[in-house]
Structure formats: structure tokens, C-alpha cells
CSV table of C-alpha atoms and ligand atoms in Angstrom, one decimal:
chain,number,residue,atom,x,y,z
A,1425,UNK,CA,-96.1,58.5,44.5
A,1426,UNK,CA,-99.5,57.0,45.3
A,1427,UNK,CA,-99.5,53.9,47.8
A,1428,UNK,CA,-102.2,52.2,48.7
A,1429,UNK,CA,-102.6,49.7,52.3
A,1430,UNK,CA,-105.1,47.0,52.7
A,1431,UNK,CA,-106.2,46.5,56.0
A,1432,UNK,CA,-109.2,44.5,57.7
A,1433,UNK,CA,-108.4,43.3,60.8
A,1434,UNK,CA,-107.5,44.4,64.6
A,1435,UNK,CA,-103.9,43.5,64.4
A,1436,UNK,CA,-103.3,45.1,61.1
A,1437,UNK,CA,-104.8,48.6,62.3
A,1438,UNK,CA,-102.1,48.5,64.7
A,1439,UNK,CA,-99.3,47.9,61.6
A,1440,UNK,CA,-100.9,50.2,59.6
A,1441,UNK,CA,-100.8,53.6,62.1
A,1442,UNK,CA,-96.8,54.1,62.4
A,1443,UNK,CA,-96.7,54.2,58.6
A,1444,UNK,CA,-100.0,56.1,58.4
A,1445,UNK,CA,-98.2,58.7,60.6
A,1446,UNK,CA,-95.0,58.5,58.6
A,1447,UNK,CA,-96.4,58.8,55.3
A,1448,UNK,CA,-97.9,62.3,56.9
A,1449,UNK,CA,-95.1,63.6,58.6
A,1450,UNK,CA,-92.9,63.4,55.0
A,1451,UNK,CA,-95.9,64.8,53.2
A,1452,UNK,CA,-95.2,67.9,56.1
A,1453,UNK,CA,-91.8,68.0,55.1
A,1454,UNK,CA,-90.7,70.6,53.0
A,1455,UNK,CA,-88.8,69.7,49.9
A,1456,UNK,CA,-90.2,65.9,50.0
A,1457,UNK,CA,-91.7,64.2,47.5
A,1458,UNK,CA,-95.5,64.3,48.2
A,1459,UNK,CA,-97.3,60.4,49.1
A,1460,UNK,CA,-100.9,59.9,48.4
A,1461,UNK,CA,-101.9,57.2,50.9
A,1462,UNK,CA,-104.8,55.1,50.3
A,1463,UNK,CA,-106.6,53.0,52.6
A,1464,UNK,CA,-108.9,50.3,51.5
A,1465,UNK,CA,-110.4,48.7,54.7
A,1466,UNK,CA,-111.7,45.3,53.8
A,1467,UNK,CA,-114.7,45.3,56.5
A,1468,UNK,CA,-113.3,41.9,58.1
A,1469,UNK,CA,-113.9,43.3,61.2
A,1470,UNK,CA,-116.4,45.5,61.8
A,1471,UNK,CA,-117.4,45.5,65.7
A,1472,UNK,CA,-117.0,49.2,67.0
A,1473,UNK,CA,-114.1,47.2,69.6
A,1474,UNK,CA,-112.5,45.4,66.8
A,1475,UNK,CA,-112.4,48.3,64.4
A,1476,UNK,CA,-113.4,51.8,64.6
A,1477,UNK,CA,-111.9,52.4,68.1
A,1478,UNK,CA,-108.5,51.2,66.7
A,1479,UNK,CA,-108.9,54.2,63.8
A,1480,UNK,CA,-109.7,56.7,66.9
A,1481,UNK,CA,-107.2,55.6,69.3
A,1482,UNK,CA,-104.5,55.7,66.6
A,1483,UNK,CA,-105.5,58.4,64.6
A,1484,UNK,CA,-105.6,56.8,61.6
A,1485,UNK,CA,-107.1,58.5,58.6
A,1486,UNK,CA,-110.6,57.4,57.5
A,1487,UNK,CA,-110.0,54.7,54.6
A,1488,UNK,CA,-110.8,56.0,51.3
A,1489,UNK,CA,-113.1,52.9,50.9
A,1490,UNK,CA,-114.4,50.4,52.7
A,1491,UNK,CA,-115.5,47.1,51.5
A,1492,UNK,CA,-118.1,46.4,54.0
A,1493,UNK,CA,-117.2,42.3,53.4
A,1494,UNK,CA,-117.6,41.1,56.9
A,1495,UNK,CA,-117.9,37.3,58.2
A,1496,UNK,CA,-118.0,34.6,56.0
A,1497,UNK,CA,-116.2,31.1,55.4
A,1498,UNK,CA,-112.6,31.8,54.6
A,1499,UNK,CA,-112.7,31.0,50.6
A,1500,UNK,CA,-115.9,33.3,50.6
A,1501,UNK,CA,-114.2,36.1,52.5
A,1502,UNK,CA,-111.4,35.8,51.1
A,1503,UNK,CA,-113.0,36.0,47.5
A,1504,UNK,CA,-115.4,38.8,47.8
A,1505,UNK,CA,-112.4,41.0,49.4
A,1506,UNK,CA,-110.4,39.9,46.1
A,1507,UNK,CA,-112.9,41.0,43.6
A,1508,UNK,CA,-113.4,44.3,45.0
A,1509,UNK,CA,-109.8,44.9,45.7
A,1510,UNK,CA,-109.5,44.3,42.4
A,1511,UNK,CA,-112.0,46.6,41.1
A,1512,UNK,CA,-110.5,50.0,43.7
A,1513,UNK,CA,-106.8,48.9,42.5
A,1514,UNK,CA,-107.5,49.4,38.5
A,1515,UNK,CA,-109.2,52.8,39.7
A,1516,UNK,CA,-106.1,54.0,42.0
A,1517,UNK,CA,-103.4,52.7,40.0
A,1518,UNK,CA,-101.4,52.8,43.2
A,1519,UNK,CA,-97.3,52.7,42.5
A,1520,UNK,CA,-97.3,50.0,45.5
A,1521,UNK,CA,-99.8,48.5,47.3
A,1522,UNK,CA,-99.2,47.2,51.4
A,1523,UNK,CA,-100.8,44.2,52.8
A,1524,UNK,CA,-100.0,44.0,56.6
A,1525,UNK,CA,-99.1,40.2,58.6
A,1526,UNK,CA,-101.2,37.1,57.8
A,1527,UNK,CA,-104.9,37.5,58.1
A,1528,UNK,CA,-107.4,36.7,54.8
A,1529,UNK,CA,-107.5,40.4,54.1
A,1530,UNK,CA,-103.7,40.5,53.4
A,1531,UNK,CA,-103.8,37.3,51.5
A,1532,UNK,CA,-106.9,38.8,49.0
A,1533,UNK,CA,-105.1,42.2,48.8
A,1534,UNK,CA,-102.0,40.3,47.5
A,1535,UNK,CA,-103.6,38.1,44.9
A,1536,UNK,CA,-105.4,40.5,43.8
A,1537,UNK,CA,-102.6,42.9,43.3
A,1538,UNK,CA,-99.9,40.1,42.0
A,1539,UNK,CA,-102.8,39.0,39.5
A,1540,UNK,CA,-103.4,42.5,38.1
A,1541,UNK,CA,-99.0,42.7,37.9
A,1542,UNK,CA,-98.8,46.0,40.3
A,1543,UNK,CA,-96.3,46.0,42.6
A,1544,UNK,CA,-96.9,44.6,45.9
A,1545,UNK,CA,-95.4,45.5,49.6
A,1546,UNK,CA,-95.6,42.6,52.2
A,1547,UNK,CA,-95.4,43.7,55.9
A,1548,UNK,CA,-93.9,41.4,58.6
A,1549,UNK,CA,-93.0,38.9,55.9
A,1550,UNK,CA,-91.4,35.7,56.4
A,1551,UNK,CA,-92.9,34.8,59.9
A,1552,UNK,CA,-93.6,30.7,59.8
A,1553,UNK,CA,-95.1,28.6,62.2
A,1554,UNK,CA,-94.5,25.5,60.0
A,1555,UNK,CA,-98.0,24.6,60.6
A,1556,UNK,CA,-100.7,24.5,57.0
A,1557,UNK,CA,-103.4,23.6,59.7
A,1558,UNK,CA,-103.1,27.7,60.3
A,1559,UNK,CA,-105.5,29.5,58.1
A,1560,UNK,CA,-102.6,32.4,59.2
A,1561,UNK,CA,-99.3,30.3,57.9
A,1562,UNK,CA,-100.9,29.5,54.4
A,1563,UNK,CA,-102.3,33.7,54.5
A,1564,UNK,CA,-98.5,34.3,54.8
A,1565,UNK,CA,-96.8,32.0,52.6
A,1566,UNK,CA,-98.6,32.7,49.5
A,1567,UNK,CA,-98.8,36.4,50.2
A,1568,UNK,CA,-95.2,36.3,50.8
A,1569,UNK,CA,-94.8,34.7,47.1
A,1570,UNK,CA,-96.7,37.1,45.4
A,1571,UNK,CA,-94.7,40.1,47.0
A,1572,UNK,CA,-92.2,42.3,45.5
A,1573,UNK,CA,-90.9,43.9,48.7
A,1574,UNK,CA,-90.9,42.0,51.4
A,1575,UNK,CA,-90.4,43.7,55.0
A,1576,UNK,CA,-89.2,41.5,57.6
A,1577,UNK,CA,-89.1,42.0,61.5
A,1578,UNK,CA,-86.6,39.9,62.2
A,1579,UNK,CA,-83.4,37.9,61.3
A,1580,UNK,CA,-84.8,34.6,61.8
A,1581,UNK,CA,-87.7,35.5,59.3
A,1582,UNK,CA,-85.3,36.7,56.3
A,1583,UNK,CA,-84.0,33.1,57.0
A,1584,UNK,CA,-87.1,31.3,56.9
A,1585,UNK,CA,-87.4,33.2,53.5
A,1586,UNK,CA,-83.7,32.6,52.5
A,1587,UNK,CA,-84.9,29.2,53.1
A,1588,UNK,CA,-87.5,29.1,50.4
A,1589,UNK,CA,-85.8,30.5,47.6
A,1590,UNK,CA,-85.4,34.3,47.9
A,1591,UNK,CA,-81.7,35.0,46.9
A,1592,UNK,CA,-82.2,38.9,46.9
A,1593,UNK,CA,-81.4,39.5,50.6
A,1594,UNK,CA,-80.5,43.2,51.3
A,1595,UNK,CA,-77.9,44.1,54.1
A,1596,UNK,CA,-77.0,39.9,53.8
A,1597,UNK,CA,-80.6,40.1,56.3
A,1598,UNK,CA,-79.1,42.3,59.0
A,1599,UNK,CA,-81.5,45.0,60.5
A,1600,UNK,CA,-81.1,47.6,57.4
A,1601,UNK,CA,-80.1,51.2,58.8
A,1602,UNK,CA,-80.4,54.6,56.6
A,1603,UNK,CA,-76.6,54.8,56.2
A,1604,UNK,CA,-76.8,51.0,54.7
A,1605,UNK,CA,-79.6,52.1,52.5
A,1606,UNK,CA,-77.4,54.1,50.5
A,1607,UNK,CA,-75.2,51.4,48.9
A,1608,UNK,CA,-78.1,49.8,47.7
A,1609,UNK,CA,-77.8,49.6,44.0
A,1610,UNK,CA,-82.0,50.3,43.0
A,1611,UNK,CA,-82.0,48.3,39.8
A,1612,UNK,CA,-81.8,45.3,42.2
A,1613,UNK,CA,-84.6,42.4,40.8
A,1614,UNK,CA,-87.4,41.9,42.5
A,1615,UNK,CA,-88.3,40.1,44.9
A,1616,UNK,CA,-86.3,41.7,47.2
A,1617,UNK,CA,-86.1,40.8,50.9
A,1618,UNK,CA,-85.5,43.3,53.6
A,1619,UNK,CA,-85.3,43.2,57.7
A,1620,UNK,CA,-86.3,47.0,58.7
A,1621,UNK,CA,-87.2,45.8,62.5
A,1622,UNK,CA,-90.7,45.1,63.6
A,1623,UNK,CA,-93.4,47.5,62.9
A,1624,UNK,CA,-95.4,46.7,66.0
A,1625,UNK,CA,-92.1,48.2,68.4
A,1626,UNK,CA,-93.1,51.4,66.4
A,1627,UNK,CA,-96.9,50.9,67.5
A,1628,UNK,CA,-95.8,50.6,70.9
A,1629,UNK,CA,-93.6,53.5,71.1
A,1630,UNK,CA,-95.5,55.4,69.5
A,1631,UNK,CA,-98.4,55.0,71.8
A,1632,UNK,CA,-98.0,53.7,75.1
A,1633,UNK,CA,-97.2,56.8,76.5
A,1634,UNK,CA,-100.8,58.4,75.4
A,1635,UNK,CA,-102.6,54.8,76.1
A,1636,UNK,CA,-100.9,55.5,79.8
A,1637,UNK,CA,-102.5,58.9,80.2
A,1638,UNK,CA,-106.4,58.4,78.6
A,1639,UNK,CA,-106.7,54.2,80.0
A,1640,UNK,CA,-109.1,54.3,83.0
A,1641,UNK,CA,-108.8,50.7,82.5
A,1642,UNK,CA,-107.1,49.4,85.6
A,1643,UNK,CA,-109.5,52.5,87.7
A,1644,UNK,CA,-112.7,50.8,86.4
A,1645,UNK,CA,-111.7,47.3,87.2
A,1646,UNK,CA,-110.7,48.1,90.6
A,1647,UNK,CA,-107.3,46.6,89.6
A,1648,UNK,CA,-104.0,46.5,90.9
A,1649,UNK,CA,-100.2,46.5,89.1
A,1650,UNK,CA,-99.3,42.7,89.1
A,1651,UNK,CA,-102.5,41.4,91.0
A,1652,UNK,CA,-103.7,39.6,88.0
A,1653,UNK,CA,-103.3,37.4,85.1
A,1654,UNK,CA,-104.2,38.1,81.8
A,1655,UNK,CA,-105.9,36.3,79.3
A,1656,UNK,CA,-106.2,36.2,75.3
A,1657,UNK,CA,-107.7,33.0,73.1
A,1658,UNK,CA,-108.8,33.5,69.5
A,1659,UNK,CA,-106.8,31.4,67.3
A,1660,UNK,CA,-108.9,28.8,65.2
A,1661,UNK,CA,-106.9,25.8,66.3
A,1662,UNK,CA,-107.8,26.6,70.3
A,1663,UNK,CA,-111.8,27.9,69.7
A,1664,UNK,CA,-112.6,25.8,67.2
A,1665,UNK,CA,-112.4,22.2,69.1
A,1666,UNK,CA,-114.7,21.8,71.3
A,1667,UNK,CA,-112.6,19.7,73.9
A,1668,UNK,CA,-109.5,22.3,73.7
A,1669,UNK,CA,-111.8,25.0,74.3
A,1670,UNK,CA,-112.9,23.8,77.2
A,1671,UNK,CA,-110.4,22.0,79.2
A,1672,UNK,CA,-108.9,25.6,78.6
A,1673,UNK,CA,-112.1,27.2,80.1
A,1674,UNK,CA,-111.6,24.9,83.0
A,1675,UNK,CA,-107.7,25.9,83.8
A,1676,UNK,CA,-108.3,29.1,83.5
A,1677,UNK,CA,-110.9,28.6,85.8
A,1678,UNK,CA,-108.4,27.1,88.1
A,1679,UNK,CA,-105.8,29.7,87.5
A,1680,UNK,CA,-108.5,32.6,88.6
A,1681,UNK,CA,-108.7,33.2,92.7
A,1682,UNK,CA,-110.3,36.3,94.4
A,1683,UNK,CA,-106.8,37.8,95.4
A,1684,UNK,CA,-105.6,37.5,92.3
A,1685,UNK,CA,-108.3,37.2,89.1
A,1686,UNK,CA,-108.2,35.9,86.0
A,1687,UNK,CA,-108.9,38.7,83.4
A,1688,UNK,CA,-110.0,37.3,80.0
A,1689,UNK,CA,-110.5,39.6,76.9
A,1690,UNK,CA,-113.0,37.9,74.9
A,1691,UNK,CA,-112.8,38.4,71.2
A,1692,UNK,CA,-115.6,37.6,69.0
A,1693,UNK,CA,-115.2,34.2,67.7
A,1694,UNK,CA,-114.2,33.2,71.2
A,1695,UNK,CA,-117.6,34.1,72.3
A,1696,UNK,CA,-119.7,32.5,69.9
A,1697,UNK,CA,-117.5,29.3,70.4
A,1698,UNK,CA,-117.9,29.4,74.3
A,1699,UNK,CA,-122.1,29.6,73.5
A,1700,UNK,CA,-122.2,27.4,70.9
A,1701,UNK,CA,-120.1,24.9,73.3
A,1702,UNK,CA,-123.0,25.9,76.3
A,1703,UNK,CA,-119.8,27.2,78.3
A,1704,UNK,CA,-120.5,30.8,78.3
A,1705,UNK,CA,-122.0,31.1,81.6
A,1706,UNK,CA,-119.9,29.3,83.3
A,1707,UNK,CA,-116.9,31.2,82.1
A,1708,UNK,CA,-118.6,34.3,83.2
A,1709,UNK,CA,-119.1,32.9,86.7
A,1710,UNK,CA,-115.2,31.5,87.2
A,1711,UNK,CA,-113.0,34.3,85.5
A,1712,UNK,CA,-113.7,37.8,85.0
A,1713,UNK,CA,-114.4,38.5,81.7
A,1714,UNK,CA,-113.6,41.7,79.4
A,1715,UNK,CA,-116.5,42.0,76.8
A,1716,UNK,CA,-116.6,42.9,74.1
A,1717,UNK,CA,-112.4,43.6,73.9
A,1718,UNK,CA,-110.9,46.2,75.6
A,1719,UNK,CA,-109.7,48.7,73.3
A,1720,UNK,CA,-105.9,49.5,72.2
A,1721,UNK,CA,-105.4,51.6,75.4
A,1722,UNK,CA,-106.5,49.8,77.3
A,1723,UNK,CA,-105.0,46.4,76.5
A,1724,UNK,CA,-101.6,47.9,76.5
A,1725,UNK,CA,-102.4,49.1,80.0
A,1726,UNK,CA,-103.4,46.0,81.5
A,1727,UNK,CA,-100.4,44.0,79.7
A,1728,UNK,CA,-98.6,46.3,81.3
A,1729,UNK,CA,-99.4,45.5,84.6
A,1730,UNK,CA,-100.6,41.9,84.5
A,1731,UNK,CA,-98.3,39.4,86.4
A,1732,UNK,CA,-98.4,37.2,83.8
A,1733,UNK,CA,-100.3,36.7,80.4
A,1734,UNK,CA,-101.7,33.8,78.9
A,1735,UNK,CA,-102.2,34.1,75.3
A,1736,UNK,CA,-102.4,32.5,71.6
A,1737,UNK,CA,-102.0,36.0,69.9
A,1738,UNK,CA,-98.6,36.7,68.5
A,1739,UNK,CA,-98.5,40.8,68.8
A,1740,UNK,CA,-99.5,40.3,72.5
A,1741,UNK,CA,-96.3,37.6,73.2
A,1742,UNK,CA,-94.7,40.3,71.5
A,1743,UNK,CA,-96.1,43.3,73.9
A,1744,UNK,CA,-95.6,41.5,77.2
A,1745,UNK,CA,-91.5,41.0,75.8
A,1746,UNK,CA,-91.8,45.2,75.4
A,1747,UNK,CA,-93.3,45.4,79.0
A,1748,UNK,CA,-91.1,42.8,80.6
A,1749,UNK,CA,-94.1,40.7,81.5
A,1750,UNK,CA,-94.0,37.1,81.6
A,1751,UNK,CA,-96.1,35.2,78.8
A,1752,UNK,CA,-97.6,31.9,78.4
A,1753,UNK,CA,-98.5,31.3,74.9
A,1754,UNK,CA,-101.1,28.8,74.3
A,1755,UNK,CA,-99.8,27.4,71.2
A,1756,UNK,CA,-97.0,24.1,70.5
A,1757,UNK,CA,-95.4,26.9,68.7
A,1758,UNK,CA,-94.9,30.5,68.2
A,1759,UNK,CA,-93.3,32.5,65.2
A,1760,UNK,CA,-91.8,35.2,67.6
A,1761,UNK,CA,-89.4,32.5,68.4
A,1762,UNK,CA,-87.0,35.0,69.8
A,1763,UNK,CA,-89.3,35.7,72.8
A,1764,UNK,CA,-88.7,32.8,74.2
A,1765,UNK,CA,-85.4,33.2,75.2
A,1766,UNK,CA,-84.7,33.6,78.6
A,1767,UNK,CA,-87.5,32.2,79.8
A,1768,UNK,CA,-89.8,35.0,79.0
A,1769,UNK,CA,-92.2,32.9,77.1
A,1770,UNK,CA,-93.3,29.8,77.4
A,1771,UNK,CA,-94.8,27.7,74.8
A,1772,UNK,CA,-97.1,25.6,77.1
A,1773,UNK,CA,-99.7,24.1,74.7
A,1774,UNK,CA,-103.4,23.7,75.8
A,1775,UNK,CA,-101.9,21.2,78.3
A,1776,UNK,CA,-103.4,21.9,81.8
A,1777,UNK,CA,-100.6,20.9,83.3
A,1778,UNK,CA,-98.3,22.9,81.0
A,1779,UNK,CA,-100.3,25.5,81.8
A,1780,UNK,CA,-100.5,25.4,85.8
A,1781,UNK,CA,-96.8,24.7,86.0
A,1782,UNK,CA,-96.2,28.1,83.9
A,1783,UNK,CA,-98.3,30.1,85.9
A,1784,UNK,CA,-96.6,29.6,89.3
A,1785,UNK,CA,-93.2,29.3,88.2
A,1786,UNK,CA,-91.1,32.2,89.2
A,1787,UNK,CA,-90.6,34.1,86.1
A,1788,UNK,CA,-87.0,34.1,84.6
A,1789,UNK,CA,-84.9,36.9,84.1
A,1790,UNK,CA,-85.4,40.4,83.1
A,1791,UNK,CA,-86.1,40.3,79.4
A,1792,UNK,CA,-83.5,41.7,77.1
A,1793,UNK,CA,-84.1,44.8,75.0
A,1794,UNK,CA,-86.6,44.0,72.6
A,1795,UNK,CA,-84.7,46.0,70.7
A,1796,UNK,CA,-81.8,43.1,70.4
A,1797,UNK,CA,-84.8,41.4,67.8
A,1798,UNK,CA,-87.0,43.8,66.8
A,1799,UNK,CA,-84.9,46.6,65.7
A,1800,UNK,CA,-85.0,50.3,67.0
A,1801,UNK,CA,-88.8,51.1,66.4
A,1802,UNK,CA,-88.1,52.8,63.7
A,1803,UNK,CA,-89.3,50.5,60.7
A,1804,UNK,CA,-91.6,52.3,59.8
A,1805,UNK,CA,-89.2,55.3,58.4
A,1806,UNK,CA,-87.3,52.5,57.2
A,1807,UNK,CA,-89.9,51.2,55.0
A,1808,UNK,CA,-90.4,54.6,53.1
A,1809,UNK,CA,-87.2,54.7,53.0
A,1810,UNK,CA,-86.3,51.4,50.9
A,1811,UNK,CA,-89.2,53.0,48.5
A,1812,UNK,CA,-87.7,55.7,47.6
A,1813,UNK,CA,-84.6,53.3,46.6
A,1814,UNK,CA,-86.8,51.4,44.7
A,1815,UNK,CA,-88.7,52.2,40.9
A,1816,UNK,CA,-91.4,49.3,40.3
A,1817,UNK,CA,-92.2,48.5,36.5
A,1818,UNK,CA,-95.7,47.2,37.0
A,1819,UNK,CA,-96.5,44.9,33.8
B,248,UD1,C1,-108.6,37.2,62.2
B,248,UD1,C2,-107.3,36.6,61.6
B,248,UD1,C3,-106.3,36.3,62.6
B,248,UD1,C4,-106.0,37.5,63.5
B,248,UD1,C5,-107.3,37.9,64.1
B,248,UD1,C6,-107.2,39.1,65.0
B,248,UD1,C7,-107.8,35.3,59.5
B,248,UD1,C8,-107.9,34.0,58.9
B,248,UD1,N1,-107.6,35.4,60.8
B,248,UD1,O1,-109.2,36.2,63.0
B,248,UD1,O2,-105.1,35.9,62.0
B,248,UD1,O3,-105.1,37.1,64.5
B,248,UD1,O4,-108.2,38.3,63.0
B,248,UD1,O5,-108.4,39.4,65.7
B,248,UD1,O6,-107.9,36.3,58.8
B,248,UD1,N2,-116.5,38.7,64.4
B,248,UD1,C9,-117.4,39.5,65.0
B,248,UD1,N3,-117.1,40.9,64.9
B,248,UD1,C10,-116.1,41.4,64.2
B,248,UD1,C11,-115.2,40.4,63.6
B,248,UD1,C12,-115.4,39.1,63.7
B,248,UD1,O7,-118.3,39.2,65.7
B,248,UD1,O8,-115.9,42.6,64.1
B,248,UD1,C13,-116.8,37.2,64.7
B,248,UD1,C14,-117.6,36.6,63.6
B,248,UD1,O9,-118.4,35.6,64.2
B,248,UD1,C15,-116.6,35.9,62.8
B,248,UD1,C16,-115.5,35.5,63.8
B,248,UD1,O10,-115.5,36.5,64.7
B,248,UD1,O11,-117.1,34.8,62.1
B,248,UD1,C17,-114.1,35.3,63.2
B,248,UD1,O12,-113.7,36.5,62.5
B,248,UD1,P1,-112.7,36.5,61.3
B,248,UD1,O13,-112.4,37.8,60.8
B,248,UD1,O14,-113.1,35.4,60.3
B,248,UD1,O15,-111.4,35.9,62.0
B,248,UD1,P2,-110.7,36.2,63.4
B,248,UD1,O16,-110.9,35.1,64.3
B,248,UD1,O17,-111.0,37.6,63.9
């Protein structure tokens, strides 16, 4: 069987590695059927600290192509990825081709392979936000439409998908085990809906034991376990207005003392928001900033030891759940709803005062195990599991 994956961004290097490795430990196998994997990277990011250092750190093979498609305005991106997606797909012929979470990259890959009737693997489908202002909810909900199998991470997104019209639920949406796999009868229509757990559990698993030995991170900084908060801010909705941006910029300001820093990671759009805005060297003057990103390793390491984070990423309110670390998300909403049970995560907004009220609250209990939501870490065997149960007729 030939699969192929799309991937183009940071957080869908991280989705892409656990399967990567899976796909080559059954090749190793003896007596298993053989998977070709083929990557086609999408060139959405490109930066060595977006990109590359994700492919070391994870050891993920070198995609077969890359697209070299880079920044552009979303329906230009978007297009150019679709047209050469298109053209690598008719060459491959893959039996399924994975998209991976909600960025334009997945949404091209799935057009393109819905369009050209092959048969098309969403993973993390059925996350909503509820929100068509999100570039990243109408990248999921149409890429979830044009799937065929669609892996969720958790119960409550089977039900958001139950919700909008998917009757072919396996398991009745329960976390699907191996033994459960079995009754599944494999002429079931497609589309077919499936939770195997949460691919990112696998990531972290997989790695944070290896991120723990080679991070110098916290060394370098001259940092201390729980000594500092940490801070994420990328999403569209929070860099893109001018007036959010910065009465952000001037609370974490507030937030950031000599005995205990402020540590922001600055992505790319981030810092050409904070220059175009003239804010960039004040930032640099009130918080300490990390930039360009820090990689993988290294942001695992200092989620793990960060007092608290402050974030609008959803894989990082996700990590800080794994470590135990208490999260403020910068968002009205989040689609990892289950993390903010307990008090773990709170959904404060860009409201300063939100903000300030989270960050020297005493944090609530001890998390529960993230297992409880997002399954046993294991979805990655899962997946390859559910498709070797399944035979798709392309048109
Ligand atoms: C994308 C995803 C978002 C995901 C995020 C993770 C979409 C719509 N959004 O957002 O869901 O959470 O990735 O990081 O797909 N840039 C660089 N170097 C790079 C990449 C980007 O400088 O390697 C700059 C460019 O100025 C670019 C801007 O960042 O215009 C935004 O990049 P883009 O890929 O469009 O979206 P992200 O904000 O990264």
C-alpha cells in the first residue's frame, strides 16, 4: 500500500512524526504488508526554526517533494499548494492520502485529493471553534467534508461531527482499541468517523524523554524550574489587530518582573506584526524574547518548567495539560475544551484584566491524566490499524 501525507506547517511536522515512525517500524516487521510513505511538504513554512529543525529533531524522513510555495495571501497559498498537489497525486497514485489539523496546507491537500476522487485521510478531524472568522475553523470544516476517514482525538469532536451529519460513527465514538477493531465490518461506507486518541500525546511520548536529554534550553537562558512564565501569540485574530496586539504587548509587559520573566517565543507573523505596529523594541526591552522560535526540544522543555503559560496555540494548551502546567489561553474559546476542566486552563480573552487575574491566581488542581481525553498515545498504531480494515475504491 502506498500513502502519501501532506504537510506544511510547524504543528503538522509534529502530527506527522509518530505515524512517520509507525509506518517504518511495520515496514521492519516481518511478515507485514510493506507501506510506501510519501511526503509532499508544501513549503508553508520554510524558516530553518519553523521547518527543517522539526524534520531533524523528529527524525522525519526527507519529503519526497517539496513544493517550495511559501507566504502568500491565503486564496493564493492555498491555490498554488492545490495545483501542485494535484499534479504529485496523479504521479503517486497514493491508496490514501493524510492531511494533518487545520492549516491552508491541509485544506489544499484535501481539495485537491477529493477533486481528483482518491481517497482522503483527515487527521484530528472534527475539532470546532465555532468561529468562520478563523482562517483555521473554515481549513477544518471543509477538509473534514471532503474526507473519507476521519481520525478524531476526542469524544467531543466525533460529536461535533455527529452533529453535522456523519452517521458512520465507529465504536458509537468511543476511543477505538485493537480488540474493537476487529468487529468492524470493512465494507462500512465512507465517510467513516473514528476517535483513535490524539496524535500529539504520541508526539509527546515519543519525545520528551530525548527533548529532556539534548535541550540546553533552560542552561542558556540562565533559567530556573517554575521561575517564569511562558508566552505564545500567533493566531490571526490576536496579531492581526493592531489594538489587541498591543494592549497584549503591554500586559505581558506587566506580567514580566526580574524575579520572575516573561519568556515570549516569537513566531514569524508575530514579529512582522509587532514592527509593522512600531512595537518591536519595546517588546524587546519589557519581556525577554525567544527569536526566532525555539525549536521542538526546546519548547517542550521550557513548557515543562514554566509556572504558567500564556498562549493562543492549541497543541501548546494541549502540552502544558501533559506537563501539568497551568495555561492561559488567549482566545474567547478553545477547541481542546476538555482542558479546561479543573481549572487547568483558562480561557481569559485578550482582556488585561482577564489576563492579570489568571496569572496570580493559585492554580487549581492537579490535572487529570491526559489520558482520560486523549487516549493512550497510541493513535498513531491505531490509525494504521483502521487502514488495514479498510479497501478504498477511488473513482
Ligand atoms: C499557520 C496556520 C496556523 C498554525 C500555524 C502554526 C494557516 C491559515 N494557519 O499560521 O493554523 O497554527 O501555521 O505556526 O494555515 N513566515 C515566516 N517564515 C516561515 C513561515 C511564515 O517568516 O517559515 C511569516 C510570513 O511572514 C507569513 C506569516 O509568517 O506571511 C504567516 O505564515 P502562514 O504560513 O501564512 O501562517 P501562520 O501564521 O504560520
Amino acid at each position: 500500500m502506498k500513502i502519501a501525507s501532506i504537510v506544511g506547517a510547524r504543528p503538522q511536522f509534529v502530527k506527522l512524526a509518530p505515524l512517520a515512525q509507525a509506518v517504518e517500524e511495520r515496514n521492519r516487521a516481518r511478515g507485514s504488508k510493506k507501506i510506501e510513505h510519501v511526503i509532499i511538504h508544501t513549503g508553508q513554512h520554510y524558516d530553518y526554526q519553523m521547518n527543517k529543525v522539526f524534520f531533524d529533531e523528529l527524525g522525519i524522513p526527507e519529503p519526497r517533494y517539496n513544493l517550495n510555495v511559501g507566504s502568500e495571501t491565503h486564496g493564493r497559498q492555498t491555490g498554488e499548494m492545490m495545483k501542485q498537489i494535484e499534479s504529485v497525486l496523479v504521479q503517486e497514485r497514493p491508496s490514501w492520502t493524510f492531511v494533518y489539523g487545520d492549516t491552508n496546507s491541509t485544506l489544499a491537500g484535501a481539495i485537491a485529493a477529493a477533486k481528483l476522487g482518491r481517497p482522503l485521510a483527515h487527521v484530528e478531524a472534527g475539532l470546532r471553534s465555532y468561529r468562520r472568522d478563523m482562517p483555521e475553523e473554515i481549513n477544518r470544516v471543509l477538509t473534514d467534508h471532503c474526507a473519507d476517514l476521519l481520525f478524531c482525538p476526542t469524544i467531543t469532536a466525533v460529536r461535533n461531527l455527529r452533529k453535522e451529519g456523519f452517521a458512520n460513527i465507529l465504536n458509537n465514538g468511543e476511543l477505538i482499541s485493537r480488540s474493537s477493531l476487529t468487529r468492524v465490518v470493512p465494507s462500512a461506507s465512507f465517510p467513516v468517523v473514528v476517535n483513535v486518541g490524539d496524535i500529539m500525546i504520541d508526539a509527546l511520548r515519543l519525545t520528551s524523554a530525548t527533548a529532556e536529554k539534548n535541550s540546553r534550553i533552560m542552561e542558556t537562558m540562565g533559567l530556573r524550574p517554575k521561575s517564569y512564565f511562558l508566552a505564545t501569540l500567533h493566531r490571526a485574530e490576536n496579531t492581526d489587530q493592531p489594538e489587541t496586539l498591543k494592549s497584549l504587548m503591554t500586559t505581558f509587559a506587566e506580567i514580566h518582573t526580574a524575579e520572575k520573566p516573561l519568556i515570549f517565543c516569537l513566531h514569524p507573523r508575530t514579529r512582522k506584526a509587532l514592527k509593522k505596529n512600531r512595537l518591536f523594541t519595546n517588546v524587546a526591552r519589557s519581556v525577554i524574547l525567544i527569536d526566532p522560535p525555539p525549536s521542538y526540544f526546546d519548547i517542550l522543555i521550557l513548557e515543562k518548567y514554566a509556572a504558567k503559560i500564556l498562549t493562543d496555540s492549541g497543541g501548546i494548551q494541549k502540552e502544558a495539560y501533559f506537563f501539568n502546567v497551568p495555561c492561559i489561553t488567549l482566545r474567547n474559546e478553545t477547541e481542546w475544551v476538555e482542558t479546561t476542566k479543573h481549572g487547568r486552563n483558562i480561557i481569559a480573552g485578550t482582556n488585561r484584566e482577564r489576563i492579570l487575574k489568571a496569572v496570580n491566581e493559585k492554580p487549581a488542581g492537579k490535572a487529570m491524566s491526559p489520558e482520560l481525553f486523549y487516549g493512550r498515545g497510541i493513535a498513531r498504531t491505531l490509525i494504521l490499524d483502521v487502514l488495514s480494515r479498510f479497501r478504498p475504491t477511488p473513482l
